[in-house]
């Protein structure tokens, strides 16, 4: 079974290593030590914790009702307007999302660089690569 260091787990959860360390210290996610003394989190434990964390966040967040489950809250980093179409980039944690939409939609939403926005992904195809 794959195991993750605190730093790797933090990157996958989108938090700082200090936050992941505090969660481990509080017993929210089980850890064990390897032969060199580093704390490791088993992959299955990390997966279960990430699901728990996502449901905790969803319960606490003031999120509008929507059928799109894949929401990426972030900050607008670029807006490129054409005559009819527009391109909007959002940085959501480690994820850069790019959306092509109409210029009219961008103007109606008032999207500008530096403002908070949520990218919602709805697709019939999802590709998963093993890393």
GROMACS .gro file of C-alpha atoms in nm:
model
  131
    1UNK     CA    1   0.000   0.000   0.000
    2UNK     CA    2   0.127   0.347  -0.082
    3UNK     CA    3   0.211   0.578   0.208
    4UNK     CA    4   0.255   0.955   0.210
    5UNK     CA    5   0.471   1.188   0.413
    6UNK     CA    6   0.309   1.479   0.593
    7UNK     CA    7   0.433   1.714   0.319
    8UNK     CA    8   0.294   1.498   0.039
    9UNK     CA    9  -0.040   1.462   0.219
   10UNK     CA   10  -0.056   1.839   0.270
   11UNK     CA   11   0.000   1.899  -0.102
   12UNK     CA   12  -0.272   1.650  -0.196
   13UNK     CA   13  -0.516   1.803   0.055
   14UNK     CA   14  -0.435   2.160  -0.054
   15UNK     CA   15  -0.314   2.274   0.289
   16UNK     CA   16   0.018   2.368   0.446
   17UNK     CA   17   0.241   2.099   0.600
   18UNK     CA   18   0.183   2.268   0.939
   19UNK     CA   19  -0.192   2.217   0.904
   20UNK     CA   20  -0.148   1.850   0.807
   21UNK     CA   21   0.090   1.806   1.102
   22UNK     CA   22  -0.164   1.960   1.342
   23UNK     CA   23  -0.436   1.729   1.210
   24UNK     CA   24  -0.205   1.430   1.263
   25UNK     CA   25  -0.112   1.551   1.615
   26UNK     CA   26  -0.483   1.585   1.698
   27UNK     CA   27  -0.548   1.230   1.578
   28UNK     CA   28  -0.772   1.335   1.290
   29UNK     CA   29  -0.565   1.127   1.050
   30UNK     CA   30  -0.365   0.822   1.167
   31UNK     CA   31   0.010   0.818   1.112
   32UNK     CA   32   0.296   0.577   1.168
   33UNK     CA   33   0.672   0.620   1.171
   34UNK     CA   34   0.909   0.470   0.915
   35UNK     CA   35   1.255   0.339   0.997
   36UNK     CA   36   1.404   0.688   0.974
   37UNK     CA   37   1.141   0.838   1.207
   38UNK     CA   38   0.933   1.022   0.947
   39UNK     CA   39   0.559   1.019   0.997
   40UNK     CA   40   0.368   0.846   0.718
   41UNK     CA   41  -0.001   0.829   0.637
   42UNK     CA   42  -0.131   0.515   0.467
   43UNK     CA   43  -0.300   0.585   0.133
   44UNK     CA   44  -0.634   0.438   0.241
   45UNK     CA   45  -0.636   0.651   0.557
   46UNK     CA   46  -0.551   0.964   0.357
   47UNK     CA   47  -0.825   0.889   0.104
   48UNK     CA   48  -1.084   0.843   0.381
   49UNK     CA   49  -0.970   1.162   0.554
   50UNK     CA   50  -0.988   1.362   0.230
   51UNK     CA   51  -1.350   1.252   0.180
   52UNK     CA   52  -1.430   1.344   0.542
   53UNK     CA   53  -1.256   1.678   0.502
   54UNK     CA   54  -1.447   1.757   0.182
   55UNK     CA   55  -1.782   1.677   0.344
   56UNK     CA   56  -1.693   1.890   0.650
   57UNK     CA   57  -1.603   2.181   0.423
   58UNK     CA   58  -1.919   2.141   0.217
   59UNK     CA   59  -2.135   2.147   0.531
   60UNK     CA   60  -1.970   2.466   0.657
   61UNK     CA   61  -1.946   2.654   0.329
   62UNK     CA   62  -2.207   2.897   0.208
   63UNK     CA   63  -2.236   2.729  -0.131
   64UNK     CA   64  -2.528   2.782  -0.367
   65UNK     CA   65  -2.732   2.476  -0.460
   66UNK     CA   66  -2.614   2.327  -0.787
   67UNK     CA   67  -2.598   1.993  -0.962
   68UNK     CA   68  -2.230   2.048  -1.045
   69UNK     CA   69  -2.034   1.863  -0.777
   70UNK     CA   70  -1.684   1.959  -0.884
   71UNK     CA   71  -1.645   2.312  -0.750
   72UNK     CA   72  -1.308   2.485  -0.742
   73UNK     CA   73  -1.320   2.811  -0.545
   74UNK     CA   74  -1.029   3.036  -0.628
   75UNK     CA   75  -0.914   3.370  -0.758
   76UNK     CA   76  -0.942   3.504  -1.112
   77UNK     CA   77  -0.591   3.538  -1.254
   78UNK     CA   78  -0.667   3.637  -1.614
   79UNK     CA   79  -0.955   3.759  -1.826
   80UNK     CA   80  -0.908   3.777  -2.204
   81UNK     CA   81  -1.197   3.933  -2.392
   82UNK     CA   82  -1.259   3.885  -2.761
   83UNK     CA   83  -1.537   4.030  -2.974
   84UNK     CA   84  -1.774   3.741  -2.891
   85UNK     CA   85  -1.585   3.492  -2.673
   86UNK     CA   86  -1.377   3.525  -2.359
   87UNK     CA   87  -1.123   3.320  -2.168
   88UNK     CA   88  -1.114   3.325  -1.786
   89UNK     CA   89  -0.840   3.165  -1.577
   90UNK     CA   90  -0.889   3.076  -1.210
   91UNK     CA   91  -0.621   2.955  -0.971
   92UNK     CA   92  -0.786   2.721  -0.719
   93UNK     CA   93  -0.515   2.599  -0.484
   94UNK     CA   94  -0.269   2.408  -0.700
   95UNK     CA   95  -0.519   2.387  -0.986
   96UNK     CA   96  -0.530   2.627  -1.280
   97UNK     CA   97  -0.866   2.617  -1.452
   98UNK     CA   98  -0.937   2.784  -1.785
   99UNK     CA   99  -1.290   2.843  -1.909
  100UNK     CA  100  -1.407   2.962  -2.248
  101UNK     CA  101  -1.737   3.148  -2.233
  102UNK     CA  102  -1.912   3.435  -2.400
  103UNK     CA  103  -1.796   3.791  -2.352
  104UNK     CA  104  -2.151   3.877  -2.247
  105UNK     CA  105  -2.137   3.622  -1.963
  106UNK     CA  106  -1.805   3.763  -1.836
  107UNK     CA  107  -1.946   4.116  -1.842
  108UNK     CA  108  -2.271   4.011  -1.668
  109UNK     CA  109  -2.073   3.837  -1.394
  110UNK     CA  110  -1.838   4.134  -1.364
  111UNK     CA  111  -1.535   3.906  -1.366
  112UNK     CA  112  -1.204   4.083  -1.311
  113UNK     CA  113  -0.853   3.977  -1.217
  114UNK     CA  114  -0.816   3.950  -0.841
  115UNK     CA  115  -1.177   3.868  -0.753
  116UNK     CA  116  -1.298   3.543  -0.599
  117UNK     CA  117  -1.485   3.304  -0.825
  118UNK     CA  118  -1.575   2.938  -0.834
  119UNK     CA  119  -1.512   2.721  -1.137
  120UNK     CA  120  -1.764   2.438  -1.163
  121UNK     CA  121  -1.669   2.143  -1.378
  122UNK     CA  122  -1.936   1.921  -1.526
  123UNK     CA  123  -1.827   1.667  -1.779
  124UNK     CA  124  -1.914   1.327  -1.916
  125UNK     CA  125  -1.547   1.231  -1.946
  126UNK     CA  126  -1.298   1.229  -1.663
  127UNK     CA  127  -0.948   1.098  -1.720
  128UNK     CA  128  -0.738   0.975  -1.429
  129UNK     CA  129  -0.363   0.931  -1.453
  130UNK     CA  130  -0.168   0.733  -1.197
  131UNK     CA  131   0.126   0.935  -1.065
   0.00000   0.00000   0.00000
